[in-house]
Amino acid sequence: MTNVQPSGVSASLERDDLLAIYELMLLSRLLDERQWILNRQGKAPFVISCQGHEAAQVGSAYALKPGKDWVLPYYRDLGVVLTLGFTPTEVMMGLFARVGDPNSAGRQMPAHYGHRKLNIISQSSPTGTQVPHAAGVGLAIKIRNEVAGKIVDDAVAWVSFGEGTSSQGEIHEAMNLAGTHKLPVIFVCENNGYAISVPQRQQMGVEDVADRAAGYGFPGVVVDGSDPVACFEATQAAVERARRGDGPTLIEFKCLRLTPHSSDDNDRTYRSPDEIKAMKQHDPVIMFEAHLKAEEILTDEKEAEIRARIKQQVNEATAAAEAAAHPDPSTLFDHIYADNLKR
Ligand SMILES: Cc1ncc(C[n+]2csc(CCOP(=O)(O)OP(=O)(O)O)c2C)c(N)n1
């Protein structure tokens, strides 16, 4: 196992890239915060947050090629899907279950991200079911050079899950398959230390999920999930390895979950106010903002301009989704069963 230390600098990221990463992290945060407000107003049924994971999500997804690589995110991955090209309006369409929801045209719970054009494959509600699918995509890339009718060449499959989910059987099966056949899969564990209310010490006998990779014959790395540059670097190394044909990598991002598990959870019943307060001192958005200012890449004026622009985007996305049509009930069974089954 290798530890990737927070660096703050990168050979392949220019100033413009760092600013783009900052904007995507801030967009993820502000869109997420708006979803909570809509939930508390009784307008949105359910919110599951990316807050605290923005650096890991945006940094990691920034190393992928949208529309070329295949991405199987989990429910917290708002920052991942925004980085790959989801628009804020598409996200809000999903929250309100409107026709324009690219995930499922309003058929799924919010945050079951999927987007055909962007090669993002939607997940089911049971946690972790996307991980064997990712190994399957990796196998298709390797032996058929084609996934879902698209030529893939040296594409990779990127899949994410939480540390609680990493205890499930199918994760081991997927990693074993990927390790045995050297599949181009990047397994990403966003470890925020909790599976709803259960802390990591009650979930596993090891400190680092990444340790398990050795058992499947590929590298596991632990990365500070609050440092977007370190997250980018680790993912880029895994992507290069996979494209070369050297097989999978397991990356564990140590993240913070700054909110309760979901809008239906009250974390005050199992986390002390002190713990929550201490966590907020390490908020990845605020820390990256401070870093960019210290490096004179961002100024107060530029920050204000970016925040105003993003706020307007969030407002427009919310208004568009609220005004959009609900799915027509006559289409209820569309896309549920295959239309033209070949026998
Ligand atoms: C198979 C299955 N078991 C339980 C649940 C209920 N559940 C939803 S999310 C979750 C916690 C998952 O925790 P983790 O994998 O650490 O991800 P995190 O939410 O912390 O990011 C649980 C137990 C579920 N959806 N599916």
Tab-separated table of C-alpha atoms and ligand atoms in Angstrom:
chain	number	residue	atom	x	y	z
A	1	MET	CA	0.000	0.000	0.000
A	2	THR	CA	1.252	3.479	-0.870
A	3	ASN	CA	0.230	6.670	0.821
A	4	VAL	CA	-0.195	9.668	-1.436
A	5	GLN	CA	0.579	12.718	0.610
A	6	PRO	CA	-1.268	16.017	0.133
A	7	SER	CA	0.838	18.032	-2.263
A	8	GLY	CA	-1.090	21.131	-3.299
A	9	VAL	CA	0.958	21.131	-6.504
A	10	SER	CA	0.754	18.993	-9.592
A	11	ALA	CA	2.868	18.520	-12.670
A	12	SER	CA	-0.204	18.240	-14.892
A	13	LEU	CA	-2.564	20.825	-13.411
A	14	GLU	CA	-2.272	24.427	-14.603
A	15	ARG	CA	-3.663	27.450	-12.755
A	16	ASP	CA	-6.800	27.293	-14.925
A	17	ASP	CA	-7.307	23.649	-13.963
A	18	LEU	CA	-7.035	24.527	-10.264
A	19	LEU	CA	-9.611	27.282	-10.694
A	20	ALA	CA	-11.898	24.931	-12.648
A	21	ILE	CA	-11.609	22.352	-9.857
A	22	TYR	CA	-12.409	25.039	-7.273
A	23	GLU	CA	-15.486	26.143	-9.235
A	24	LEU	CA	-16.748	22.581	-9.540
A	25	MET	CA	-16.220	21.995	-5.802
A	26	LEU	CA	-18.095	25.190	-4.980
A	27	LEU	CA	-20.893	24.372	-7.436
A	28	SER	CA	-21.240	20.938	-5.811
A	29	ARG	CA	-21.432	22.545	-2.367
A	30	LEU	CA	-23.917	25.283	-3.249
A	31	LEU	CA	-26.164	22.958	-5.271
A	32	ASP	CA	-26.118	20.506	-2.380
A	33	GLU	CA	-26.960	23.216	0.175
A	34	ARG	CA	-29.877	24.354	-1.991
A	35	GLN	CA	-31.213	20.797	-2.061
A	36	TRP	CA	-31.324	20.761	1.754
A	37	ILE	CA	-33.261	24.034	1.780
A	38	LEU	CA	-35.750	22.627	-0.724
A	39	ASN	CA	-36.098	19.525	1.423
A	40	ARG	CA	-36.737	21.527	4.583
A	41	GLN	CA	-39.292	23.599	2.638
A	42	GLY	CA	-41.110	20.353	1.877
A	43	LYS	CA	-40.436	20.632	-1.853
A	44	ALA	CA	-37.812	17.906	-2.305
A	45	PRO	CA	-38.435	14.444	-0.881
A	46	PHE	CA	-34.921	13.239	-0.122
A	47	VAL	CA	-31.372	14.591	-0.119
A	48	ILE	CA	-28.138	12.658	0.238
A	49	SER	CA	-25.144	14.924	0.404
A	50	CYS	CA	-21.715	15.282	-1.146
A	51	GLN	CA	-20.671	17.811	1.505
A	52	GLY	CA	-17.144	16.984	2.704
A	53	HIS	CA	-16.436	14.749	-0.327
A	54	GLU	CA	-16.085	17.540	-2.918
A	55	ALA	CA	-12.293	17.460	-3.145
A	56	ALA	CA	-12.181	13.688	-3.607
A	57	GLN	CA	-15.009	13.681	-6.121
A	58	VAL	CA	-13.994	16.606	-8.303
A	59	GLY	CA	-10.255	15.860	-8.070
A	60	SER	CA	-10.761	12.220	-9.012
A	61	ALA	CA	-13.294	12.779	-11.821
A	62	TYR	CA	-11.060	15.497	-13.297
A	63	ALA	CA	-8.608	12.728	-14.264
A	64	LEU	CA	-11.234	10.944	-16.423
A	65	LYS	CA	-12.288	11.581	-20.023
A	66	PRO	CA	-16.044	12.342	-20.102
A	67	GLY	CA	-17.884	10.308	-22.735
A	68	LYS	CA	-14.871	7.991	-23.194
A	69	ASP	CA	-14.441	6.425	-19.761
A	70	TRP	CA	-17.274	4.539	-18.069
A	71	VAL	CA	-18.349	5.820	-14.682
A	72	LEU	CA	-20.437	4.009	-12.062
A	73	PRO	CA	-20.904	6.506	-9.238
A	74	TYR	CA	-22.712	6.098	-5.927
A	75	TYR	CA	-25.379	8.326	-4.403
A	76	ARG	CA	-22.996	10.892	-2.862
A	77	ASP	CA	-21.216	11.639	-6.148
A	78	LEU	CA	-22.742	14.979	-7.079
A	79	GLY	CA	-19.224	16.415	-7.555
A	80	VAL	CA	-18.285	13.515	-9.847
A	81	VAL	CA	-21.252	13.897	-12.160
A	82	LEU	CA	-20.950	17.706	-12.337
A	83	THR	CA	-17.271	17.327	-13.285
A	84	LEU	CA	-18.200	14.878	-16.043
A	85	GLY	CA	-20.773	17.234	-17.562
A	86	PHE	CA	-24.095	16.898	-15.725
A	87	THR	CA	-25.705	20.340	-15.681
A	88	PRO	CA	-27.139	21.810	-12.460
A	89	THR	CA	-30.564	21.768	-14.137
A	90	GLU	CA	-30.257	18.033	-14.845
A	91	VAL	CA	-29.378	17.468	-11.186
A	92	MET	CA	-32.435	19.431	-10.066
A	93	MET	CA	-34.659	17.559	-12.558
A	94	GLY	CA	-33.585	14.391	-10.747
A	95	LEU	CA	-34.325	15.895	-7.326
A	96	PHE	CA	-37.848	16.878	-8.398
A	97	ALA	CA	-38.363	13.672	-10.487
A	98	ARG	CA	-39.217	15.583	-13.658
A	99	VAL	CA	-39.195	14.337	-17.264
A	100	GLY	CA	-35.850	16.035	-17.926
A	101	ASP	CA	-34.118	13.862	-15.310
A	102	PRO	CA	-31.305	12.133	-17.270
A	103	ASN	CA	-30.955	9.413	-14.628
A	104	SER	CA	-34.291	7.743	-15.204
A	105	ALA	CA	-36.790	10.404	-16.385
A	106	GLY	CA	-38.166	10.606	-12.848
A	107	ARG	CA	-38.382	6.860	-12.107
A	108	GLN	CA	-35.715	6.589	-9.417
A	109	MET	CA	-35.028	8.179	-6.043
A	110	PRO	CA	-32.842	11.306	-6.287
A	111	ALA	CA	-29.060	10.811	-6.595
A	112	HIS	CA	-29.187	7.550	-8.542
A	113	TYR	CA	-26.971	9.190	-11.111
A	114	GLY	CA	-26.934	7.963	-14.705
A	115	HIS	CA	-26.415	9.672	-18.060
A	116	ARG	CA	-26.324	7.730	-21.320
A	117	LYS	CA	-24.431	10.376	-23.311
A	118	LEU	CA	-21.793	10.780	-20.590
A	119	ASN	CA	-21.291	6.990	-20.088
A	120	ILE	CA	-22.531	7.250	-16.497
A	121	ILE	CA	-24.297	4.047	-15.485
A	122	SER	CA	-27.084	4.375	-12.921
A	123	GLN	CA	-26.972	2.321	-9.745
A	124	SER	CA	-29.623	0.487	-7.766
A	125	SER	CA	-30.622	1.384	-4.208
A	126	PRO	CA	-28.959	-1.655	-2.575
A	127	THR	CA	-25.482	-0.360	-1.820
A	128	GLY	CA	-22.553	-1.687	-3.857
A	129	THR	CA	-24.405	-3.323	-6.723
A	130	GLN	CA	-22.589	-1.010	-9.123
A	131	VAL	CA	-19.213	-2.577	-8.269
A	132	PRO	CA	-19.659	-5.962	-10.038
A	133	HIS	CA	-21.166	-3.998	-12.934
A	134	ALA	CA	-17.920	-2.016	-13.139
A	135	ALA	CA	-15.893	-5.237	-13.258
A	136	GLY	CA	-18.224	-6.375	-16.058
A	137	VAL	CA	-17.639	-3.134	-17.948
A	138	GLY	CA	-13.890	-3.638	-17.451
A	139	LEU	CA	-14.191	-7.159	-18.864
A	140	ALA	CA	-16.152	-5.861	-21.867
A	141	ILE	CA	-13.500	-3.204	-22.476
A	142	LYS	CA	-10.770	-5.820	-22.366
A	143	ILE	CA	-12.236	-8.659	-24.387
A	144	ARG	CA	-14.683	-6.936	-26.753
A	145	ASN	CA	-13.330	-3.395	-27.121
A	146	GLU	CA	-16.979	-2.348	-27.001
A	147	VAL	CA	-19.475	-1.371	-24.303
A	148	ALA	CA	-23.178	-0.871	-25.017
A	149	GLY	CA	-22.528	-0.516	-28.747
A	150	LYS	CA	-19.691	2.014	-28.355
A	151	ILE	CA	-16.078	1.297	-29.355
A	152	VAL	CA	-14.016	1.878	-26.228
A	153	ASP	CA	-10.319	1.585	-27.208
A	154	ASP	CA	-8.353	2.311	-24.023
A	155	ALA	CA	-11.283	3.416	-21.851
A	156	VAL	CA	-11.365	2.682	-18.110
A	157	ALA	CA	-14.222	1.893	-15.736
A	158	TRP	CA	-14.329	4.063	-12.575
A	159	VAL	CA	-16.589	2.978	-9.721
A	160	SER	CA	-17.163	4.368	-6.231
A	161	PHE	CA	-18.669	3.237	-2.927
A	162	GLY	CA	-18.406	3.949	0.795
A	163	GLU	CA	-16.320	2.063	3.349
A	164	GLY	CA	-19.446	0.471	4.863
A	165	THR	CA	-20.336	-0.902	1.457
A	166	SER	CA	-16.817	-2.305	1.072
A	167	SER	CA	-17.772	-5.040	3.555
A	168	GLN	CA	-20.293	-6.561	1.174
A	169	GLY	CA	-19.609	-9.796	-0.684
A	170	GLU	CA	-20.032	-8.482	-4.193
A	171	ILE	CA	-17.227	-5.947	-3.703
A	172	HIS	CA	-14.800	-8.819	-3.049
A	173	GLU	CA	-16.099	-10.761	-6.040
A	174	ALA	CA	-15.714	-7.741	-8.316
A	175	MET	CA	-12.170	-7.011	-7.129
A	176	ASN	CA	-11.165	-10.635	-7.434
A	177	LEU	CA	-12.407	-10.787	-11.017
A	178	ALA	CA	-10.716	-7.492	-11.891
A	179	GLY	CA	-7.424	-8.545	-10.266
A	180	THR	CA	-7.406	-11.985	-11.885
A	181	HIS	CA	-7.945	-10.638	-15.394
A	182	LYS	CA	-6.099	-7.315	-14.972
A	183	LEU	CA	-9.199	-5.359	-15.918
A	184	PRO	CA	-9.042	-1.578	-16.470
A	185	VAL	CA	-11.103	-0.737	-13.383
A	186	ILE	CA	-10.505	1.982	-10.801
A	187	PHE	CA	-12.170	1.130	-7.518
A	188	VAL	CA	-12.753	4.268	-5.445
A	189	CYS	CA	-13.715	4.041	-1.777
A	190	GLU	CA	-14.878	7.375	-0.350
A	191	ASN	CA	-14.301	6.602	3.311
A	192	ASN	CA	-16.082	9.102	5.560
A	193	GLY	CA	-15.836	6.911	8.653
A	194	TYR	CA	-19.558	6.192	8.959
A	195	ALA	CA	-22.121	3.867	7.432
A	196	ILE	CA	-25.194	5.880	8.458
A	197	SER	CA	-24.697	5.776	12.269
A	198	VAL	CA	-22.128	2.969	12.446
A	199	PRO	CA	-18.517	4.142	12.874
A	200	GLN	CA	-15.711	2.425	10.995
A	201	ARG	CA	-14.348	0.642	14.101
A	202	GLN	CA	-17.571	-1.412	14.173
A	203	GLN	CA	-17.416	-2.181	10.466
A	204	MET	CA	-13.990	-3.694	9.781
A	205	GLY	CA	-10.854	-5.062	11.403
A	206	VAL	CA	-8.433	-2.987	9.337
A	207	GLU	CA	-7.648	0.701	9.398
A	208	ASP	CA	-7.472	1.156	5.628
A	209	VAL	CA	-9.845	-0.355	3.079
A	210	ALA	CA	-6.959	0.011	0.600
A	211	ASP	CA	-5.075	-2.793	2.437
A	212	ARG	CA	-7.464	-5.264	0.895
A	213	ALA	CA	-6.228	-4.640	-2.658
A	214	ALA	CA	-3.098	-6.709	-1.964
A	215	GLY	CA	-5.337	-9.747	-1.529
A	216	TYR	CA	-6.547	-9.356	-5.106
A	217	GLY	CA	-3.159	-8.690	-6.636
A	218	PHE	CA	-3.286	-4.982	-7.368
A	219	PRO	CA	-2.187	-1.756	-5.637
A	220	GLY	CA	-4.208	0.033	-2.972
A	221	VAL	CA	-3.513	3.662	-2.125
A	222	VAL	CA	-4.715	5.891	0.711
A	223	VAL	CA	-5.202	9.540	-0.172
A	224	ASP	CA	-6.236	12.618	1.803
A	225	GLY	CA	-9.748	13.074	0.414
A	226	SER	CA	-9.740	16.764	1.365
A	227	ASP	CA	-6.919	17.574	-1.075
A	228	PRO	CA	-8.274	17.707	-4.644
A	229	VAL	CA	-4.800	17.798	-6.173
A	230	ALA	CA	-3.694	14.629	-4.370
A	231	CYS	CA	-7.001	12.992	-5.398
A	232	PHE	CA	-6.411	13.977	-9.028
A	233	GLU	CA	-2.822	12.699	-8.977
A	234	ALA	CA	-3.779	9.339	-7.486
A	235	THR	CA	-6.585	8.847	-9.994
A	236	GLN	CA	-4.452	9.918	-12.932
A	237	ALA	CA	-1.820	7.340	-11.938
A	238	ALA	CA	-4.529	4.654	-11.708
A	239	VAL	CA	-5.995	5.705	-15.077
A	240	GLU	CA	-2.577	5.520	-16.758
A	241	ARG	CA	-1.969	2.102	-15.239
A	242	ALA	CA	-5.360	0.839	-16.436
A	243	ARG	CA	-4.941	2.274	-19.962
A	244	ARG	CA	-1.514	0.585	-20.208
A	245	GLY	CA	-3.169	-2.767	-19.552
A	246	ASP	CA	-1.627	-3.211	-16.087
A	247	GLY	CA	-4.984	-3.674	-14.365
A	248	PRO	CA	-6.986	-2.201	-11.494
A	249	THR	CA	-6.168	0.072	-8.568
A	250	LEU	CA	-8.105	0.579	-5.340
A	251	ILE	CA	-8.003	4.191	-4.179
A	252	GLU	CA	-9.259	5.050	-0.709
A	253	PHE	CA	-10.054	8.696	-0.147
A	254	LYS	CA	-10.281	9.625	3.525
A	255	CYS	CA	-13.260	12.006	3.493
A	256	LEU	CA	-15.462	13.877	5.935
A	257	ARG	CA	-19.228	13.586	6.009
A	258	LEU	CA	-20.160	17.121	6.998
A	259	THR	CA	-23.918	16.441	7.032
A	260	PRO	CA	-26.104	13.709	8.483
A	261	HIS	CA	-26.210	10.553	6.321
A	262	SER	CA	-29.292	11.868	4.512
A	263	SER	CA	-32.142	14.332	5.002
A	264	ASP	CA	-33.933	11.549	6.932
A	265	ASP	CA	-31.119	11.117	9.479
A	266	ASN	CA	-30.260	13.013	12.656
A	267	ASP	CA	-26.539	12.621	13.338
A	268	ARG	CA	-26.843	14.398	16.695
A	269	THR	CA	-28.029	11.056	18.068
A	270	TYR	CA	-24.644	9.428	17.414
A	271	ARG	CA	-22.082	12.275	16.908
A	272	SER	CA	-21.186	14.882	19.480
A	273	PRO	CA	-21.460	18.598	18.623
A	274	ASP	CA	-17.691	18.804	19.291
A	275	GLU	CA	-16.951	16.156	16.679
A	276	ILE	CA	-19.051	17.973	14.094
A	277	LYS	CA	-17.461	21.314	14.958
A	278	ALA	CA	-13.940	19.868	14.699
A	279	MET	CA	-14.748	18.316	11.329
A	280	LYS	CA	-15.910	21.643	9.943
A	281	GLN	CA	-12.441	23.073	10.647
A	282	HIS	CA	-11.223	20.797	7.824
A	283	ASP	CA	-13.920	21.649	5.303
A	284	PRO	CA	-12.276	20.827	1.931
A	285	VAL	CA	-13.941	23.697	0.067
A	286	ILE	CA	-12.750	26.295	2.564
A	287	MET	CA	-9.275	24.748	2.788
A	288	PHE	CA	-8.819	24.704	-1.007
A	289	GLU	CA	-10.089	28.273	-1.244
A	290	ALA	CA	-7.474	29.336	1.331
A	291	HIS	CA	-4.766	27.392	-0.503
A	292	LEU	CA	-5.571	29.071	-3.839
A	293	LYS	CA	-5.523	32.488	-2.167
A	294	ALA	CA	-2.184	31.765	-0.506
A	295	GLU	CA	-0.794	30.775	-3.922
A	296	GLU	CA	-2.274	33.987	-5.413
A	297	ILE	CA	-4.361	31.971	-7.857
A	298	LEU	CA	-7.612	33.266	-6.341
A	299	THR	CA	-8.426	36.722	-4.982
A	300	ASP	CA	-11.363	37.903	-2.844
A	301	GLU	CA	-12.846	39.705	-5.876
A	302	LYS	CA	-12.549	36.642	-8.105
A	303	GLU	CA	-14.110	34.487	-5.385
A	304	ALA	CA	-17.078	36.878	-5.087
A	305	GLU	CA	-17.527	36.843	-8.853
A	306	ILE	CA	-17.451	33.008	-8.990
A	307	ARG	CA	-19.863	32.682	-6.065
A	308	ALA	CA	-22.339	35.095	-7.673
A	309	ARG	CA	-22.181	33.221	-10.980
A	310	ILE	CA	-22.737	29.857	-9.292
A	311	LYS	CA	-25.579	31.198	-7.167
A	312	GLN	CA	-27.311	32.371	-10.328
A	313	GLN	CA	-26.791	28.944	-11.933
A	314	VAL	CA	-28.296	27.254	-8.869
A	315	ASN	CA	-31.270	29.646	-8.884
A	316	GLU	CA	-31.910	29.064	-12.581
A	317	ALA	CA	-31.587	25.282	-12.236
A	318	THR	CA	-34.035	25.254	-9.327
A	319	ALA	CA	-36.579	27.403	-11.165
A	320	ALA	CA	-36.299	25.345	-14.377
A	321	ALA	CA	-36.795	22.046	-12.566
A	322	GLU	CA	-39.693	23.302	-10.443
A	323	ALA	CA	-41.443	24.539	-13.577
A	324	ALA	CA	-40.741	21.360	-15.604
A	325	ALA	CA	-43.344	18.716	-16.418
A	326	HIS	CA	-43.892	15.574	-14.375
A	327	PRO	CA	-43.601	12.291	-16.274
A	328	ASP	CA	-46.840	11.376	-18.058
A	329	PRO	CA	-48.439	8.439	-16.175
A	330	SER	CA	-49.070	6.707	-19.523
A	331	THR	CA	-45.267	6.284	-19.819
A	332	LEU	CA	-44.998	4.490	-16.480
A	333	PHE	CA	-43.691	1.235	-17.962
A	334	ASP	CA	-41.426	2.800	-20.601
A	335	HIS	CA	-37.809	1.628	-20.284
A	336	ILE	CA	-38.758	-0.970	-17.680
A	337	TYR	CA	-38.776	-3.978	-20.002
A	338	ALA	CA	-36.748	-4.433	-23.206
A	339	ASP	CA	-38.955	-3.480	-26.152
A	340	ASN	CA	-37.473	-5.703	-28.828
A	341	LEU	CA	-36.179	-8.809	-27.168
A	342	LYS	CA	-34.344	-11.004	-29.675
A	343	ARG	CA	-35.213	-14.654	-29.099
B	1	LIG	C1	-27.615	-3.798	0.685
B	1	LIG	C2	-28.027	-2.575	1.465
B	1	LIG	N1	-27.936	-2.585	2.811
B	1	LIG	C3	-28.283	-1.484	3.508
B	1	LIG	C4	-28.745	-0.373	2.868
B	1	LIG	C5	-29.120	0.876	3.658
B	1	LIG	N2	-28.032	1.835	3.506
B	1	LIG	C6	-28.096	2.833	2.596
B	1	LIG	S1	-26.737	3.770	2.611
B	1	LIG	C7	-26.044	2.885	3.857
B	1	LIG	C8	-24.706	3.268	4.437
B	1	LIG	C9	-23.576	3.014	3.514
B	1	LIG	O1	-22.407	3.517	4.097
B	1	LIG	P1	-21.081	3.697	3.299
B	1	LIG	O2	-20.933	2.607	2.297
B	1	LIG	O3	-19.963	3.867	4.257
B	1	LIG	O4	-21.323	5.027	2.463
B	1	LIG	P2	-21.606	6.514	2.993
B	1	LIG	O5	-23.113	6.669	2.997
B	1	LIG	O6	-21.018	6.649	4.348
B	1	LIG	O7	-20.980	7.421	2.011
B	1	LIG	C10	-26.872	1.854	4.245
B	1	LIG	C11	-26.570	0.893	5.337
B	1	LIG	C12	-28.856	-0.408	1.459
B	1	LIG	N3	-29.267	0.646	0.757
B	1	LIG	N4	-28.477	-1.520	0.785
